[in-house]
């Protein structure tokens, strides 16, 4: 049984079916990748798992260690050990990086200097800057990751960890992912990148809100090789979609 | 209570980092009601404080070319629960002179106190004046603060003011500032206020960019909780070529508070340019959800976002 289970989840936002009968098991201490084209519903799945207000009104169930978390708001899910690094993280006027990082740390022994070092940002340069629009996109993403490292969740959802990240920083992020694996963190990477996918032990391919395929990263790599973008899976039977 | 006790209580109400205002090497002026409790000047800085019925009439002059290295501390306060304090300031910063003032206005026990400030500030050519005013109020909300200032910024001069009221209840505040900026002059006014309970906040700031390439920025960051009522009226006029101005008003509104922003931007020269942005309402949802996804409760997350905005 997975530590985190998505059970037959369907979600409509406005008139749009964003997730359709989606079932996925995520295993404790394993690294997972969720891949799929733009608009497939990957971020929506992450938001539904995290419990964001508009995404809680879904059918089916989301379960952590056998207990439904469907009725729990974001902060209670976080206190159960789940967190999300956002695809495009929020900016905060006036809030210092140091304060932002400490906010979620709740008794963790890691210092803000250590967390910034781990994502390849010099603490002296970044600690007292604000988490505002003066940070570049890549810097902000790395600070988001550092904030998660401060929190040390058991289940970590990372929405597009590599978007806007340069090559050397990406290596740092892979180091962080390996370290999380050693610490038995359950990692869920949402990605478009073949390189990120290669770091996963299990992969799930989504399209139009549905799960199209799952298996090892190697198995799902065909999605990239066949340049499955954009796709028109929606009205076709599953078997045809994969062939 | 003796004068000494008043002085002690005023100093104790200040943030720890500013309790050294009376040090010998810090230029300072400490006023309780209409009494000067302490004053220390440095060469090139002339301050004359003359008691009037319910306050003090202060004349400040920074001599031509004098650059005062360390910030000058000013402290205006009232220890009793009731009373009126009227501060009249006439400041002239002469050509090429520079001064930074850190002012604290402290009313730790206020139940019914009115603090009026009426300032006329003249920055001569290429002068610099930076004025930071922090208010420290008690939790009874019994303060009425009415600061008025007229500021004249001559060619190449720079005026910067920051008003902060985030500790204790505001009570009732009515700010009225007006500035006139000449060629290449700069006027930068910022107010950061945290309103709670029945606080009433009114800001009325006007900046006239009259000289070529003059600059003006009016910023108001306000958090309103409970039943606070806040209105911000910002006016920026630009009538000269290459004058540039910006009005920025952000108000976070929680619970039963009400907020209003009325920006007026006026341009009367085709080469001038002014902009404004106003954002009023609840805390941004993504900011809130992000902090909640790190385990903060909604209240804790809201408070952190407000502290950032008021930082
Ligand atoms: N509030 C909403 N109302 C209606 N449709 C929405 C809403 N939010 C998202 N969608 C739609 O749901 C679909 C899934 O969006 P989602 O952001 O989950 O995709 P994604 O797989 O993360 O894509 P990307 O790779 O571009 O990040 C998209 O077609 C999007 O336009
Ligand atoms: Mg996405």
XYZ file of C-alpha atoms and ligand atoms in Angstrom:
586
model
C 0.000 0.000 0.000
C 1.286 3.454 -0.868
C 1.869 6.138 1.746
C -0.191 8.496 -0.413
C -3.054 7.232 -2.542
C -5.147 9.032 -5.099
C -8.329 7.000 -5.449
C -10.555 7.494 -8.459
C -10.286 11.280 -8.282
C -12.265 13.430 -10.690
C -12.251 17.197 -10.568
C -14.128 19.834 -12.516
C -13.057 23.460 -12.549
C -15.775 25.565 -14.090
C -16.956 23.490 -17.030
C -13.643 21.779 -17.538
C -12.897 18.221 -16.445
C -9.387 18.694 -15.134
C -8.907 15.271 -13.536
C -10.797 12.179 -14.603
C -11.013 8.950 -12.604
C -7.412 9.233 -11.608
C -5.907 6.568 -9.341
C -2.247 6.602 -8.352
C -0.300 5.066 -5.466
C 2.849 6.784 -4.277
C 5.253 4.597 -2.307
C 6.987 5.635 0.845
C 10.599 6.711 0.341
C 10.409 6.376 -3.430
C 10.890 8.993 -6.125
C 7.997 9.377 -8.540
C 7.571 11.457 -11.658
C 4.310 12.677 -13.118
C 4.744 13.680 -16.757
C 2.429 14.877 -19.463
C 1.900 17.746 -21.890
C 0.859 21.281 -20.953
C -2.642 21.308 -19.580
C -2.624 17.577 -18.775
C -3.683 18.298 -15.199
C -0.374 17.673 -13.421
C -0.414 20.844 -11.332
C -4.119 20.348 -10.650
C -3.330 16.890 -9.289
C -0.652 18.372 -7.025
C -3.085 21.072 -5.818
C -5.772 18.481 -5.155
C -3.325 16.372 -3.133
C -2.162 19.456 -1.208
C -5.783 20.467 -0.615
C -5.918 23.976 -2.096
C -9.389 25.483 -1.629
C -10.715 25.248 -5.218
C -9.246 21.784 -5.662
C -10.772 20.067 -2.664
C -14.158 19.721 -4.209
C -13.310 16.522 -6.099
C -14.883 13.111 -6.366
C -13.003 10.080 -5.105
C -10.583 10.176 -2.231
C -7.047 11.104 -1.257
C -5.515 9.021 1.489
C -2.375 9.219 3.603
C -1.374 6.015 5.406
C -4.865 4.634 5.068
C -6.730 7.705 6.361
C -8.691 10.024 4.120
C -7.414 13.601 4.076
C -10.165 14.783 1.769
C -11.736 17.073 4.351
C -8.455 18.528 5.610
C -7.338 22.040 4.661
C -3.842 22.760 3.369
C -2.221 23.520 6.703
C -3.463 20.327 8.318
C -2.166 18.283 5.403
C 1.158 20.094 5.819
C 1.208 19.183 9.480
C 0.706 15.544 8.461
C 4.006 15.917 6.620
C 3.060 16.859 3.071
C 4.265 19.951 1.230
C 4.344 21.439 -2.229
C 6.999 23.470 -4.034
C 5.036 25.526 -6.542
C 5.545 25.681 -10.265
C 5.528 29.479 -10.063
C 6.116 30.355 -6.431
C 4.408 33.337 -4.799
C 6.276 36.592 -4.213
C 6.053 38.465 -0.951
C 6.734 42.156 -0.631
C 8.970 42.926 2.321
C 9.294 39.355 3.595
C 12.946 38.426 4.116
C 14.238 35.133 2.715
C 15.439 34.230 6.201
C 11.994 34.821 7.715
C 10.279 32.931 4.897
C 12.574 29.943 5.326
C 12.174 29.861 9.094
C 8.391 30.224 8.907
C 7.838 26.605 7.972
C 10.737 25.054 9.842
C 8.869 24.217 13.083
C 11.601 22.841 15.257
C 13.690 21.447 12.418
C 17.400 21.440 13.217
C 18.446 22.709 9.796
C 19.607 26.330 9.578
C 18.650 28.751 6.816
C 22.338 28.899 5.801
C 22.427 25.141 5.323
C 19.187 25.116 3.336
C 20.392 27.919 1.023
C 23.748 26.186 0.549
C 21.975 22.985 -0.439
C 20.164 24.731 -3.287
C 23.340 26.520 -4.370
C 22.487 30.024 -3.161
C 25.054 31.934 -1.120
C 23.468 32.588 2.281
C 25.174 35.974 2.810
C 23.850 37.220 -0.516
C 20.298 35.942 -0.237
C 19.334 35.663 3.419
C 18.352 39.281 3.917
C 16.844 39.914 0.524
C 13.078 39.954 0.196
C 11.161 37.081 -1.414
C 9.771 39.655 -3.847
C 9.792 40.361 -7.543
C 13.457 41.375 -7.508
C 14.456 37.698 -7.305
C 14.878 35.989 -10.670
C 12.545 33.111 -11.492
C 15.269 30.530 -10.894
C 16.357 32.118 -7.616
C 12.791 32.127 -6.374
C 12.354 28.446 -7.309
C 15.489 27.529 -5.395
C 14.327 29.476 -2.351
C 11.066 27.549 -2.577
C 13.049 24.333 -2.470
C 15.143 25.642 0.448
C 11.930 26.395 2.321
C 10.844 22.776 1.843
C 14.253 21.614 3.054
C 13.690 23.637 6.228
C 10.334 21.993 6.730
C 11.543 18.452 5.988
C 8.189 16.991 4.944
C 7.641 13.236 4.600
C 5.851 13.678 1.294
C 7.190 16.283 -1.062
C 5.400 17.428 -4.207
C 7.685 19.358 -6.562
C 5.932 21.060 -9.447
C 8.421 21.459 -12.311
C 11.604 21.571 -10.220
C 13.708 22.352 -13.285
C 11.747 25.106 -15.040
C 13.867 28.242 -15.182
C 16.794 26.475 -13.489
C 20.295 26.573 -14.982
C 22.436 23.460 -15.424
C 24.620 23.824 -12.341
C 21.650 24.572 -10.107
C 19.867 21.560 -11.578
C 22.760 19.353 -10.409
C 22.245 20.771 -6.904
C 18.565 19.922 -7.136
C 19.387 16.347 -8.129
C 21.715 16.130 -5.125
C 18.858 17.340 -2.938
C 16.537 14.709 -4.423
C 19.066 11.924 -3.734
C 19.483 13.169 -0.179
C 15.714 13.216 0.339
C 15.586 9.642 -0.943
C 18.207 8.635 1.636
C 16.084 10.228 4.331
C 13.126 8.132 3.210
C 11.151 11.125 1.909
C 8.446 10.313 -0.612
C 9.149 12.574 -3.587
C 6.712 13.397 -6.386
C 8.293 15.274 -9.280
C 6.037 16.928 -11.801
C 8.035 17.541 -14.902
C 8.532 17.964 -18.631
C 12.193 17.154 -18.445
C 13.691 13.883 -19.537
C 16.584 14.498 -17.190
C 14.327 14.891 -14.188
C 12.313 11.852 -15.241
C 15.507 9.777 -15.248
C 15.888 10.429 -11.528
C 12.540 8.826 -10.778
C 11.945 5.201 -9.873
C 8.317 5.256 -10.977
C 6.664 7.370 -13.602
C 3.079 8.251 -14.431
C 1.981 9.677 -17.749
C -1.024 11.974 -17.723
C -3.020 13.492 -20.528
C -6.306 15.393 -20.451
C -6.721 14.692 -16.772
C -6.349 10.927 -17.184
C -3.632 8.486 -16.351
C -2.401 7.130 -19.692
C 0.431 4.916 -18.567
C 2.641 4.075 -15.642
C 5.795 2.107 -14.984
C 9.519 2.618 -14.733
C 11.013 5.873 -15.959
C 12.514 3.946 -18.894
C 9.095 2.758 -19.935
C 7.596 6.252 -19.876
C 10.502 7.810 -21.741
C 8.767 6.825 -24.997
C 6.539 9.790 -24.362
C 9.486 12.078 -24.942
C 10.950 10.023 -27.759
C 7.706 10.014 -29.699
C 7.320 13.696 -29.128
C 3.828 13.168 -27.805
C 3.063 16.888 -27.868
C 0.444 18.134 -28.288
C -1.779 15.111 -27.965
C -5.377 14.421 -28.779
C -5.960 11.480 -26.503
C -9.201 12.742 -25.160
C -11.696 10.902 -27.324
C -9.720 7.778 -28.047
C -9.675 4.470 -26.253
C -6.759 3.938 -23.904
C -5.046 1.161 -25.918
C -4.797 3.305 -28.993
C -3.387 6.123 -26.996
C -0.378 4.116 -25.937
C 0.371 2.350 -29.209
C 5.639 62.572 38.257
C 8.945 64.419 37.906
C 10.592 65.430 34.680
C 13.208 62.728 35.190
C 10.573 60.030 35.475
C 8.901 61.269 32.291
C 12.218 61.097 30.515
C 12.834 57.589 31.770
C 9.389 56.364 30.740
C 9.719 57.912 27.293
C 13.113 56.308 26.757
C 11.842 52.947 28.011
C 8.978 52.978 25.545
C 11.425 53.190 22.616
C 12.680 50.119 20.769
C 15.809 48.775 22.485
C 18.033 49.855 19.605
C 17.050 53.505 20.105
C 17.319 53.866 23.870
C 20.715 55.485 23.489
C 19.175 58.728 22.190
C 20.594 60.691 25.115
C 24.180 59.619 24.435
C 26.699 62.423 24.290
C 27.775 61.626 20.761
C 24.231 61.532 19.350
C 22.591 64.803 18.380
C 19.152 64.725 19.952
C 16.104 66.568 21.122
C 13.666 65.045 23.614
C 10.366 66.772 24.282
C 7.676 65.877 26.772
C 4.445 67.829 26.302
C 5.841 71.374 26.024
C 9.093 70.838 27.835
C 12.521 70.129 26.400
C 13.911 67.306 28.537
C 17.151 66.959 26.693
C 18.958 68.496 23.770
C 22.343 68.025 22.227
C 23.583 69.561 19.028
C 26.483 69.061 16.690
C 28.369 71.720 14.714
C 26.399 73.025 11.765
C 23.051 72.004 13.255
C 21.056 74.711 14.958
C 17.895 73.799 16.821
C 15.841 76.257 18.826
C 12.936 74.881 20.785
C 10.645 77.388 22.406
C 7.789 76.202 24.653
C 4.320 77.403 23.715
C 1.087 76.753 25.592
C 0.519 73.138 24.653
C 3.672 72.298 22.848
C 6.892 73.471 21.354
C 7.881 75.671 18.490
C 11.033 74.270 16.931
C 13.349 75.920 14.450
C 15.876 73.694 12.764
C 18.651 74.846 10.503
C 21.417 72.841 8.930
C 24.126 75.183 7.735
C 25.182 75.366 4.131
C 27.415 72.459 3.165
C 27.132 70.689 6.537
C 26.704 66.951 6.236
C 25.649 65.522 9.571
C 27.132 62.077 9.703
C 25.012 60.352 12.339
C 21.235 60.393 12.459
C 19.764 63.074 14.697
C 17.285 61.639 17.188
C 14.095 63.441 18.066
C 11.607 62.189 20.519
C 8.171 63.650 21.173
C 6.038 62.123 23.846
C 3.361 62.371 26.453
C 3.433 60.047 29.417
C 0.068 60.973 31.016
C -3.195 59.485 29.783
C -4.679 62.758 28.544
C -3.537 65.970 26.968
C -2.645 67.963 23.899
C 0.775 68.256 22.324
C 1.407 70.648 19.485
C 4.717 70.565 17.679
C 5.452 73.328 15.228
C 8.508 72.749 13.118
C 10.260 75.096 10.769
C 13.209 73.414 9.144
C 15.654 74.796 6.629
C 18.274 72.523 5.160
C 20.628 74.882 3.441
C 22.394 74.372 0.159
C 24.421 71.130 -0.074
C 23.648 70.249 3.547
C 22.433 66.811 4.604
C 20.642 65.475 7.660
C 18.918 62.283 8.661
C 16.365 62.466 11.456
C 14.981 59.531 13.399
C 11.907 60.690 15.245
C 9.915 58.715 17.775
C 6.497 59.825 18.923
C 5.519 57.893 21.986
C 2.248 57.886 23.912
C 2.420 54.676 25.890
C -0.506 55.344 28.233
C -2.799 57.378 26.019
C -6.533 57.407 26.713
C -7.249 60.820 25.246
C -4.231 62.466 23.698
C -4.048 64.720 20.686
C -0.701 65.138 18.965
C -0.581 67.847 16.314
C 2.413 68.439 14.144
C 2.694 71.316 11.775
C 5.882 71.372 9.790
C 7.287 73.560 7.075
C 10.409 72.113 5.549
C 12.593 73.795 3.006
C 15.359 71.924 1.263
C 17.636 74.305 -0.566
C 19.545 73.389 -3.700
C 21.167 69.933 -3.518
C 20.210 69.462 0.157
C 19.280 66.040 1.559
C 16.706 65.449 4.235
C 15.653 62.046 5.364
C 13.019 61.889 8.070
C 11.862 58.685 9.673
C 8.993 58.941 12.145
C 7.939 55.973 14.229
C 4.910 56.120 16.460
C 4.581 54.039 19.580
C 1.088 53.954 20.940
C -0.433 52.030 23.809
C -3.189 49.456 23.395
C -6.030 51.735 24.448
C -6.331 53.533 21.139
C -6.797 56.940 22.703
C -4.484 58.931 20.433
C -5.409 61.402 17.766
C -2.462 62.201 15.547
C -2.617 65.002 13.014
C 0.701 65.517 11.209
C 0.770 68.243 8.579
C 3.738 69.177 6.488
C 4.522 71.461 3.607
C 7.759 70.570 1.915
C 9.678 72.627 -0.608
C 12.301 70.696 -2.521
C 14.641 72.908 -4.512
C 16.793 71.971 -7.471
C 18.705 68.684 -7.045
C 17.533 68.307 -3.436
C 16.195 65.005 -2.072
C 13.479 64.633 0.505
C 12.609 61.237 1.897
C 10.122 60.584 4.641
C 8.856 57.401 6.231
C 6.006 57.220 8.670
C 5.552 54.037 10.675
C 2.780 53.148 13.063
C 2.651 49.425 13.592
C 3.021 48.975 17.349
C -0.019 49.632 19.503
C -3.358 50.933 18.321
C -3.381 53.801 15.847
C -6.403 55.557 17.347
C -7.200 58.269 14.889
C -4.647 59.478 12.396
C -4.974 62.160 9.799
C -1.848 62.773 7.745
C -1.684 65.758 5.437
C 1.536 66.260 3.485
C 2.107 68.430 0.474
C 5.314 68.840 -1.484
C 6.611 70.984 -4.326
C 9.567 69.682 -6.251
C 11.849 71.678 -8.501
C 14.253 70.639 -11.256
C 15.955 67.257 -10.615
C 14.549 67.266 -7.083
C 13.225 64.078 -5.485
C 10.383 63.545 -3.062
C 9.781 60.073 -1.659
C 7.045 59.609 0.933
C 6.170 56.299 2.518
C 3.603 55.412 5.174
C 3.285 52.022 6.854
C 0.385 51.644 9.226
C -1.255 48.696 10.967
C -4.860 49.443 11.911
C -6.771 47.300 14.392
C -9.966 47.448 16.408
C -11.667 50.816 15.794
C -8.670 52.615 14.313
C -9.277 55.361 11.814
C -6.614 56.132 9.240
C -6.639 58.955 6.769
C -3.728 59.805 4.543
C -3.726 62.755 2.243
C -0.487 63.240 0.366
C 0.152 65.480 -2.573
C 3.280 65.935 -4.600
C 3.691 68.552 -7.312
C 6.463 67.779 -9.734
C 7.093 71.267 -11.050
C 10.661 71.113 -12.248
C 12.235 69.391 -15.211
C 13.276 65.781 -14.421
C 11.850 65.960 -10.912
C 10.810 62.694 -9.286
C 8.082 61.770 -6.836
C 6.980 58.522 -5.201
C 4.055 58.196 -2.808
C 3.772 54.812 -1.128
C 1.166 53.684 1.392
C 1.152 50.184 2.832
C -1.676 49.637 5.241
C -3.076 46.607 7.008
C -6.624 46.947 8.291
C -8.104 44.454 10.708
C -11.196 44.322 12.895
C -13.231 47.477 12.345
C -10.477 49.734 11.048
C -11.424 52.360 8.513
C -8.673 53.570 6.198
C -8.748 56.073 3.357
C -5.790 57.080 1.274
C -5.899 60.119 -1.005
C -2.752 60.464 -3.068
C -2.305 63.181 -5.630
C 0.603 63.456 -7.990
C 0.831 66.210 -10.550
C 3.574 66.525 -13.133
C 3.839 69.739 -15.071
C 7.401 69.736 -16.374
C 9.282 67.787 -19.036
C 10.723 64.450 -17.889
C 9.054 64.662 -14.504
C 8.407 61.087 -13.307
C 6.126 59.969 -10.544
C 4.530 56.876 -9.083
C 1.766 56.266 -6.548
C 1.641 52.892 -4.835
C -1.143 52.018 -2.435
C -1.501 48.558 -0.919
C -4.109 47.851 1.705
C -4.777 44.433 3.183
C -8.322 44.258 4.455
C -9.389 41.649 6.990
C -12.495 40.991 9.053
C -14.859 43.992 9.139
C -12.355 46.625 8.119
C -12.931 49.052 5.262
C -10.346 50.573 2.980
C -10.458 53.165 0.282
C -7.813 54.478 -2.104
C -8.289 57.551 -4.233
C -5.255 58.157 -6.404
C -5.247 61.262 -8.563
C -2.537 61.465 -11.166
C -2.353 64.485 -13.361
C 0.022 65.282 -16.172
C 0.299 68.669 -17.852
C 3.324 68.168 -20.022
C 3.642 65.663 -22.881
C 7.078 64.556 -21.721
C 6.063 63.917 -18.122
C 4.998 60.460 -16.979
C 3.207 59.285 -13.864
C 1.807 55.889 -12.916
C -0.226 54.485 -10.085
C -1.044 51.093 -8.691
C -3.519 50.259 -5.983
C -4.284 46.854 -4.544
C -6.914 46.577 -1.849
C -8.405 43.469 -0.402
C -7.745 40.248 1.369
C -4.373 38.591 1.521
C -3.271 37.104 -1.807
C -4.465 33.513 -1.953
C -1.279 32.022 -3.397
C 0.859 33.745 -0.767
C -1.436 32.413 1.914
C -1.671 28.847 0.573
C 2.099 28.649 0.157
C 2.722 29.472 3.801
C -0.092 27.136 4.841
C 1.531 24.380 2.796
C 4.529 24.833 5.112
C 2.276 24.194 8.092
C 1.323 27.725 9.195
C -2.286 28.273 10.190
C -4.276 30.780 8.181
C -3.867 33.362 10.957
C -0.132 32.844 11.275
C 0.292 33.065 7.508
C -1.819 36.247 7.291
C 0.181 37.885 10.076
C 3.477 37.074 8.353
C 2.286 38.529 5.054
C 1.120 41.689 6.837
C 4.446 42.021 8.663
C 6.198 41.764 5.290
C 4.041 44.451 3.734
C 4.658 46.754 6.705
C 8.357 45.953 6.883
N -9.645 27.385 -12.493
C -9.707 26.762 -13.666
N -10.828 26.820 -14.413
C -10.908 26.180 -15.605
N -9.892 25.469 -16.124
C -8.772 25.369 -15.435
C -8.598 26.027 -14.175
N -7.366 25.764 -13.718
C -6.772 24.989 -14.649
N -7.612 24.756 -15.670
C -7.338 23.937 -16.866
O -7.061 22.644 -16.427
C -6.100 22.048 -17.259
C -4.996 21.460 -16.419
O -4.196 22.496 -15.917
P -2.864 22.215 -15.099
O -2.306 23.501 -14.691
O -3.162 21.223 -14.050
O -1.959 21.541 -16.226
P -0.445 21.082 -16.156
O -0.408 19.662 -16.564
O 0.164 21.422 -14.855
O 0.174 21.950 -17.329
P 1.634 22.663 -17.453
O 2.552 21.616 -17.968
O 1.401 23.709 -18.479
O 2.022 23.206 -16.135
C -5.672 23.107 -18.240
O -6.349 22.898 -19.452
C -6.112 24.389 -17.597
O -6.412 25.357 -18.578
Mg 1.634 22.727 -14.235
